[in-house]
Amino acid sequence: MSGMQLPPGFRPSSGQGHPGAGGGQGGGPSPEEREAAEQRAMQQEEMKRTMIAAMLEPAARERLSRISLTRPQLAQQVESLLVNMGQQGQIRGQVTDEALKGLLEQVSNPAPPKSSAPAVSSAGGRTKTLGGGITIQRKRDDSDSDEYDL
């Protein structure tokens, strides 16, 4: 029976002594490696939480925790931004609630390119662009005519 080939992932059932004697598994990481990776990830997450807790004033920490309940992706973006800024030495002292509000606005509403000017379409002045990305567009009616506008 020693000349018999087994498909990948199969091991001989008996007579081999220890697992893995069948020539290697060729699969993913071993359970020990997965556990070690999970442990490292948990340690990194704990370090991140500790850094953020030290950087934020209590009011800002409370605001960020409330945001994480309603918009977890936004909170994660702000947390990673805070960690990066802290590692680069851009944060002096603790971040106030007002500063956190500014970061939240910066992350949720990225600045538009400076070259774009508010555009008004040429549909007879029916479209108007306001600040903050608000566009008002009036619907055209058959009875509407630009001739009668005063």
C-alpha positions as a Python dict, from the first residue, in 0.01 Angstrom:
ca = {
    (1, 'M'): (0, 0, 0),
    (2, 'S'): (300, 232, 15),
    (3, 'G'): (272, 312, -358),
    (4, 'M'): (-84, 447, -327),
    (5, 'Q'): (-129, 821, -397),
    (6, 'L'): (-372, 1017, -181),
    (7, 'P'): (-553, 1329, -300),
    (8, 'P'): (-427, 1657, -150),
    (9, 'G'): (-566, 1719, 197),
    (10, 'F'): (-607, 1350, 284),
    (11, 'R'): (-385, 1179, 538),
    (12, 'P'): (-336, 811, 599),
    (13, 'S'): (-571, 699, 875),
    (14, 'S'): (-331, 485, 1077),
    (15, 'G'): (25, 360, 1098),
    (16, 'Q'): (192, 698, 1044),
    (17, 'G'): (238, 809, 1405),
    (18, 'H'): (191, 1189, 1394),
    (19, 'P'): (-30, 1420, 1188),
    (20, 'G'): (138, 1583, 894),
    (21, 'A'): (347, 1275, 816),
    (22, 'G'): (163, 1246, 486),
    (23, 'G'): (390, 1506, 322),
    (24, 'G'): (242, 1836, 440),
    (25, 'Q'): (-108, 1969, 419),
    (26, 'G'): (-57, 2241, 159),
    (27, 'G'): (-363, 2423, 296),
    (28, 'G'): (-393, 2752, 484),
    (29, 'P'): (-219, 2846, 806),
    (30, 'S'): (-220, 2603, 1094),
    (31, 'P'): (-458, 2664, 1386),
    (32, 'E'): (-167, 2790, 1595),
    (33, 'E'): (-71, 3045, 1328),
    (34, 'R'): (-432, 3162, 1298),
    (35, 'E'): (-459, 3201, 1674),
    (36, 'A'): (-133, 3398, 1685),
    (37, 'A'): (-257, 3626, 1405),
    (38, 'E'): (-586, 3683, 1588),
    (39, 'Q'): (-394, 3760, 1906),
    (40, 'R'): (-177, 4017, 1724),
    (41, 'A'): (-486, 4179, 1569),
    (42, 'M'): (-653, 4202, 1911),
    (43, 'Q'): (-338, 4360, 2059),
    (44, 'Q'): (-321, 4615, 1779),
    (45, 'E'): (-690, 4701, 1824),
    (46, 'E'): (-638, 4744, 2199),
    (47, 'M'): (-336, 4970, 2138),
    (48, 'K'): (-544, 5176, 1892),
    (49, 'R'): (-824, 5216, 2147),
    (50, 'T'): (-576, 5317, 2416),
    (51, 'M'): (-414, 5577, 2189),
    (52, 'I'): (-749, 5727, 2091),
    (53, 'A'): (-869, 5736, 2451),
    (54, 'A'): (-553, 5923, 2550),
    (55, 'M'): (-580, 6168, 2258),
    (56, 'L'): (-945, 6270, 2305),
    (57, 'E'): (-1107, 6485, 2570),
    (58, 'P'): (-1404, 6317, 2743),
    (59, 'A'): (-1665, 6507, 2536),
    (60, 'A'): (-1491, 6417, 2210),
    (61, 'R'): (-1455, 6053, 2318),
    (62, 'E'): (-1828, 6042, 2396),
    (63, 'R'): (-1915, 6193, 2057),
    (64, 'L'): (-1697, 5941, 1875),
    (65, 'S'): (-1851, 5649, 2064),
    (66, 'R'): (-2202, 5770, 1975),
    (67, 'I'): (-2102, 5802, 1611),
    (68, 'S'): (-1958, 5451, 1614),
    (69, 'L'): (-2301, 5321, 1713),
    (70, 'T'): (-2480, 5488, 1423),
    (71, 'R'): (-2211, 5513, 1155),
    (72, 'P'): (-1932, 5263, 1229),
    (73, 'Q'): (-1747, 5323, 900),
    (74, 'L'): (-1722, 5697, 964),
    (75, 'A'): (-1597, 5633, 1318),
    (76, 'Q'): (-1333, 5390, 1187),
    (77, 'Q'): (-1215, 5647, 932),
    (78, 'V'): (-1184, 5915, 1200),
    (79, 'E'): (-1007, 5674, 1435),
    (80, 'S'): (-752, 5577, 1171),
    (81, 'L'): (-701, 5945, 1086),
    (82, 'L'): (-644, 6023, 1455),
    (83, 'V'): (-395, 5737, 1490),
    (84, 'N'): (-205, 5848, 1180),
    (85, 'M'): (-195, 6208, 1298),
    (86, 'G'): (-80, 6096, 1643),
    (87, 'Q'): (198, 5881, 1497),
    (88, 'Q'): (317, 6168, 1278),
    (89, 'G'): (321, 6408, 1573),
    (90, 'Q'): (53, 6638, 1431),
    (91, 'I'): (-154, 6627, 1751),
    (92, 'R'): (-38, 6835, 2045),
    (93, 'G'): (-234, 6779, 2365),
    (94, 'Q'): (-584, 6640, 2362),
    (95, 'V'): (-834, 6675, 2079),
    (96, 'T'): (-1136, 6884, 2177),
    (97, 'D'): (-1493, 6819, 2076),
    (98, 'E'): (-1479, 7111, 1831),
    (99, 'A'): (-1164, 6973, 1667),
    (100, 'L'): (-1330, 6632, 1641),
    (101, 'K'): (-1629, 6794, 1469),
    (102, 'G'): (-1389, 6942, 1215),
    (103, 'L'): (-1231, 6603, 1153),
    (104, 'L'): (-1575, 6447, 1112),
    (105, 'E'): (-1672, 6708, 855),
    (106, 'Q'): (-1341, 6662, 677),
    (107, 'V'): (-1386, 6284, 656),
    (108, 'S'): (-1758, 6281, 571),
    (109, 'N'): (-1745, 6570, 321),
    (110, 'P'): (-1410, 6565, 142),
    (111, 'A'): (-1317, 6901, -7),
    (112, 'P'): (-1419, 6938, -371),
    (113, 'P'): (-1150, 7018, -625),
    (114, 'K'): (-1072, 7390, -621),
    (115, 'S'): (-1084, 7419, -1000),
    (116, 'S'): (-1456, 7347, -1021),
    (117, 'A'): (-1682, 7649, -1003),
    (118, 'P'): (-2053, 7624, -925),
    (119, 'A'): (-2218, 7568, -1258),
    (120, 'V'): (-2559, 7686, -1368),
    (121, 'S'): (-2693, 7487, -1659),
    (122, 'S'): (-2814, 7657, -1973),
    (123, 'A'): (-3166, 7517, -1945),
    (124, 'G'): (-3316, 7862, -1924),
    (125, 'G'): (-3193, 7923, -1571),
    (126, 'R'): (-3395, 7631, -1438),
    (127, 'T'): (-3101, 7476, -1246),
    (128, 'K'): (-2924, 7654, -963),
    (129, 'T'): (-2633, 7521, -760),
    (130, 'L'): (-2603, 7637, -402),
    (131, 'G'): (-2311, 7593, -167),
    (132, 'G'): (-2263, 7260, 7),
    (133, 'G'): (-2352, 7046, -295),
    (134, 'I'): (-2720, 7145, -307),
    (135, 'T'): (-2869, 7169, -654),
    (136, 'I'): (-3215, 7302, -724),
    (137, 'Q'): (-3368, 7204, -1054),
    (138, 'R'): (-3711, 7328, -1153),
    (139, 'K'): (-3919, 7106, -1374),
    (140, 'R'): (-4026, 7244, -1707),
    (141, 'D'): (-4393, 7256, -1788),
    (142, 'D'): (-4547, 7280, -2135),
    (143, 'S'): (-4704, 7611, -2037),
    (144, 'D'): (-4365, 7749, -1930),
    (145, 'S'): (-4213, 7985, -2176),
    (146, 'D'): (-3911, 8204, -2142),
    (147, 'E'): (-4087, 8465, -2354),
    (148, 'Y'): (-4329, 8550, -2076),
    (149, 'D'): (-4078, 8578, -1794),
    (150, 'L'): (-4040, 8935, -1677),
}
